Amino acid sequence: MEFSSKLLENAVYEMSQLPGVGKRTALRLVLHLLKQPESQTGRLAQALKSLREEIKFCRNCHNISDVELCEICANPKRDSGLICVVEDIRDVMAIENTSQYNGLYHVLGGKISPMEGIGPQDLNIASLVEKVKKGEIRELIFAMSSTMEGDTTNFYIYKQIQDREVRTSTIARGIAVGDELEYADEITLGRSILHRIPFETSLKAD
Ligand SMILES: [Zn+2]
């Protein structure tokens, strides 16, 4: 793509670094922004800058939060002995939307993927194992999407805590294999949490 302006080229390049945005789409978006009032581009730039500079992660569950302890962890009505292990904030949002879950979460921040060079040490696994060792948790619900990476991650964590006094379960496979949680409809996802099964059972089924 030949550009008549270096400024334009730079903006298009940065925009095209976003997932799913090719050079053509990037050019369309940048030209769209140019047609908008300057104040709008300013607000977009400021929102992104503030997001990067001020974003916090809950010190308990690692979910994205504006405060040190997120709203869910700070809520005394939630069952702190029940922890749902998820990949990222999208899963928390999907499960919260079902209104069927009253425990807390533990956000891993990804899943183990040797192909992408992501190992257990790159994820929030150690703090989860630590919580289990302290005996604060009655049940862990594995709610990773049922892909190979999700299964590997579940199994890795399971191995770390297997000999501890904690029940482990996995959401029922109303969620089809390979489905991402965030795309499951609320009723299916809500049911699959209520009808969760012991984790060992899911291993035998495979
Ligand atoms: Zn939290």
Short mmCIF file of C-alpha atoms and ligand atoms in Angstrom, two decimals:
data_model
loop_
_atom_site.label_atom_id
_atom_site.label_comp_id
_atom_site.label_asym_id
_atom_site.label_seq_id
_atom_site.Cartn_x
_atom_site.Cartn_y
_atom_site.Cartn_z
CA MET A 1 0.00 0.00 0.00
CA GLU A 2 1.47 3.36 -1.10
CA PHE A 3 0.74 6.32 1.17
CA SER A 4 0.96 10.00 0.31
CA SER A 5 1.40 10.81 3.98
CA LYS A 6 3.72 9.35 6.60
CA LEU A 7 1.23 10.36 9.34
CA LEU A 8 -1.50 8.39 7.61
CA GLU A 9 0.80 5.42 7.05
CA ASN A 10 1.77 5.31 10.74
CA ALA A 11 -1.83 5.48 11.94
CA VAL A 12 -2.87 2.73 9.52
CA TYR A 13 0.06 0.58 10.58
CA GLU A 14 -0.80 0.87 14.30
CA MET A 15 -4.49 0.19 13.66
CA SER A 16 -3.64 -2.89 11.56
CA GLN A 17 -1.83 -4.43 14.56
CA LEU A 18 -5.24 -5.10 16.15
CA PRO A 19 -6.59 -8.65 15.78
CA GLY A 20 -8.84 -9.13 12.76
CA VAL A 21 -7.95 -5.76 11.27
CA GLY A 22 -6.17 -5.91 7.93
CA LYS A 23 -4.51 -2.98 6.15
CA ARG A 24 -7.66 -2.13 4.18
CA THR A 25 -9.92 -2.08 7.24
CA ALA A 26 -7.30 -0.08 9.10
CA LEU A 27 -7.27 2.52 6.32
CA ARG A 28 -11.08 2.71 6.35
CA LEU A 29 -11.15 3.21 10.15
CA VAL A 30 -8.43 5.86 10.08
CA LEU A 31 -10.15 7.79 7.28
CA HIS A 32 -13.40 7.54 9.25
CA LEU A 33 -11.71 9.03 12.32
CA LEU A 34 -10.32 11.86 10.17
CA LYS A 35 -13.86 12.78 9.13
CA GLN A 36 -15.04 12.96 12.77
CA PRO A 37 -14.61 16.05 14.94
CA GLU A 38 -11.15 16.22 16.49
CA SER A 39 -12.68 15.93 19.96
CA GLN A 40 -13.90 12.41 19.23
CA THR A 41 -10.46 11.12 18.23
CA GLY A 42 -9.16 12.87 21.34
CA ARG A 43 -11.61 10.98 23.56
CA LEU A 44 -10.69 7.66 21.93
CA ALA A 45 -6.97 8.32 22.38
CA GLN A 46 -7.51 9.42 25.99
CA ALA A 47 -9.67 6.39 26.82
CA LEU A 48 -6.96 4.03 25.52
CA LYS A 49 -4.20 5.93 27.31
CA SER A 50 -6.07 5.95 30.64
CA LEU A 51 -6.90 2.27 30.21
CA ARG A 52 -3.22 1.40 29.88
CA GLU A 53 -2.01 3.70 32.63
CA GLU A 54 -4.67 3.16 35.26
CA ILE A 55 -5.86 -0.40 34.75
CA LYS A 56 -5.68 -2.57 37.84
CA PHE A 57 -6.12 -6.26 38.43
CA CYS A 58 -8.00 -7.47 41.50
CA ARG A 59 -5.46 -8.66 44.05
CA ASN A 60 -7.63 -11.66 44.88
CA CYS A 61 -9.02 -12.97 41.58
CA HIS A 62 -6.87 -11.09 38.98
CA ASN A 63 -9.92 -9.83 37.15
CA ILE A 64 -9.66 -6.39 35.54
CA SER A 65 -10.91 -3.85 38.07
CA ASP A 66 -10.76 -0.13 38.81
CA VAL A 67 -10.09 -0.82 42.47
CA GLU A 68 -7.75 -3.10 44.38
CA LEU A 69 -10.42 -5.62 45.31
CA CYS A 70 -13.02 -6.12 42.57
CA GLU A 71 -16.75 -5.77 43.18
CA ILE A 72 -17.30 -9.52 43.10
CA CYS A 73 -14.55 -10.35 45.63
CA ALA A 74 -15.63 -7.46 47.86
CA ASN A 75 -19.25 -8.63 47.99
CA PRO A 76 -19.85 -10.37 51.37
CA LYS A 77 -22.93 -12.11 49.94
CA ARG A 78 -20.79 -14.16 47.55
CA ASP A 79 -19.57 -17.62 48.55
CA SER A 80 -15.79 -17.29 48.91
CA GLY A 81 -15.32 -21.04 49.31
CA LEU A 82 -16.41 -21.65 45.74
CA ILE A 83 -14.00 -20.62 42.99
CA CYS A 84 -14.63 -20.76 39.27
CA VAL A 85 -11.40 -20.96 37.27
CA VAL A 86 -11.64 -19.06 33.97
CA GLU A 87 -9.35 -17.86 31.23
CA ASP A 88 -10.16 -14.16 31.15
CA ILE A 89 -12.62 -11.38 31.93
CA ARG A 90 -14.89 -12.34 29.01
CA ASP A 91 -15.67 -15.63 30.77
CA VAL A 92 -16.42 -13.80 34.04
CA MET A 93 -18.81 -11.53 32.17
CA ALA A 94 -20.49 -14.48 30.41
CA ILE A 95 -21.00 -16.39 33.67
CA GLU A 96 -22.16 -13.28 35.57
CA ASN A 97 -24.77 -12.73 32.86
CA THR A 98 -26.37 -16.07 33.69
CA SER A 99 -27.12 -14.92 37.31
CA GLN A 100 -26.73 -18.59 38.28
CA TYR A 101 -23.40 -18.38 40.08
CA ASN A 102 -22.73 -16.96 43.51
CA GLY A 103 -19.11 -17.94 44.11
CA LEU A 104 -15.91 -16.08 43.25
CA TYR A 105 -13.60 -16.39 40.25
CA HIS A 106 -9.94 -16.93 39.59
CA VAL A 107 -8.81 -15.41 36.31
CA LEU A 108 -5.80 -17.22 34.85
CA GLY A 109 -5.08 -14.65 32.16
CA GLY A 110 -4.78 -17.23 29.36
CA LYS A 111 -4.25 -20.95 28.94
CA ILE A 112 -1.24 -23.19 28.71
CA SER A 113 -0.18 -23.32 25.06
CA PRO A 114 3.22 -24.77 24.15
CA MET A 115 2.59 -23.69 20.53
CA GLU A 116 2.39 -20.05 21.58
CA GLY A 117 5.10 -20.42 24.19
CA ILE A 118 2.72 -19.90 27.12
CA GLY A 119 3.64 -21.99 30.13
CA PRO A 120 2.12 -22.31 33.63
CA GLN A 121 4.51 -19.66 34.97
CA ASP A 122 3.00 -17.09 32.56
CA LEU A 123 -0.46 -17.52 34.09
CA ASN A 124 -2.00 -16.79 37.51
CA ILE A 125 -1.72 -20.41 38.59
CA ALA A 126 0.67 -20.18 41.56
CA SER A 127 -1.67 -17.85 43.48
CA LEU A 128 -4.56 -20.26 42.91
CA VAL A 129 -2.58 -23.23 44.20
CA GLU A 130 -1.58 -21.08 47.17
CA LYS A 131 -5.23 -20.31 47.96
CA VAL A 132 -6.06 -24.02 47.85
CA LYS A 133 -3.13 -24.85 50.15
CA LYS A 134 -4.39 -22.34 52.70
CA GLY A 135 -7.57 -24.41 52.88
CA GLU A 136 -9.79 -21.46 52.04
CA ILE A 137 -11.50 -23.18 49.14
CA ARG A 138 -14.20 -25.82 49.30
CA GLU A 139 -14.66 -26.37 45.59
CA LEU A 140 -12.87 -25.42 42.38
CA ILE A 141 -14.93 -25.34 39.20
CA PHE A 142 -12.91 -25.62 36.02
CA ALA A 143 -14.63 -23.52 33.39
CA MET A 144 -11.98 -23.23 30.70
CA SER A 145 -13.24 -23.65 27.15
CA SER A 146 -12.98 -27.29 26.20
CA THR A 147 -10.17 -26.99 23.71
CA MET A 148 -6.92 -28.93 23.96
CA GLU A 149 -5.23 -25.94 25.66
CA GLY A 150 -8.15 -25.57 28.08
CA ASP A 151 -8.03 -29.27 28.98
CA THR A 152 -4.24 -29.14 29.43
CA THR A 153 -4.58 -26.15 31.76
CA ASN A 154 -7.33 -27.78 33.83
CA PHE A 155 -5.30 -30.96 34.15
CA TYR A 156 -2.13 -29.12 35.12
CA ILE A 157 -3.94 -27.30 37.95
CA TYR A 158 -5.72 -30.49 38.99
CA LYS A 159 -2.35 -32.25 39.35
CA GLN A 160 -1.06 -29.44 41.58
CA ILE A 161 -3.95 -29.65 44.04
CA GLN A 162 -5.03 -33.28 43.70
CA ASP A 163 -3.83 -34.29 47.17
CA ARG A 164 -5.53 -31.33 48.89
CA GLU A 165 -8.87 -31.18 50.66
CA VAL A 166 -10.73 -29.52 47.82
CA ARG A 167 -13.54 -30.71 45.59
CA THR A 168 -12.93 -30.24 41.86
CA SER A 169 -15.64 -30.07 39.25
CA THR A 170 -16.02 -29.01 35.66
CA ILE A 171 -18.95 -27.34 33.96
CA ALA A 172 -21.26 -29.84 32.27
CA ARG A 173 -20.64 -30.26 28.57
CA GLY A 174 -23.78 -28.50 27.48
CA ILE A 175 -20.97 -26.36 26.13
CA ALA A 176 -19.87 -28.21 23.00
CA VAL A 177 -16.25 -29.22 22.64
CA GLY A 178 -14.23 -26.34 21.25
CA ASP A 179 -16.87 -23.73 22.12
CA GLU A 180 -15.76 -20.57 23.77
CA LEU A 181 -17.70 -19.72 26.92
CA GLU A 182 -18.44 -16.19 25.81
CA TYR A 183 -20.44 -17.45 22.82
CA ALA A 184 -22.59 -19.87 24.81
CA ASP A 185 -26.11 -18.63 25.40
CA GLU A 186 -26.96 -17.63 28.96
CA ILE A 187 -29.37 -20.48 29.65
CA THR A 188 -26.99 -23.19 28.41
CA LEU A 189 -24.08 -21.71 30.33
CA GLY A 190 -26.18 -21.20 33.47
CA ARG A 191 -27.32 -24.84 33.37
CA SER A 192 -23.85 -26.17 32.75
CA ILE A 193 -22.64 -24.46 35.95
CA LEU A 194 -25.57 -25.71 38.03
CA HIS A 195 -25.16 -29.24 36.66
CA ARG A 196 -21.41 -29.38 36.94
CA ILE A 197 -19.77 -32.78 37.27
CA PRO A 198 -16.79 -34.02 39.30
CA PHE A 199 -13.57 -33.29 37.41
CA GLU A 200 -12.43 -36.95 37.62
CA THR A 201 -15.57 -38.03 35.77
CA SER A 202 -14.70 -35.75 32.86
CA LEU A 203 -11.24 -37.33 32.66
CA LYS A 204 -12.70 -40.84 32.38
CA ALA A 205 -15.14 -39.71 29.72
CA ASP A 206 -12.33 -38.57 27.44
ZN ZN B 1 -11.68 -10.05 42.46
#
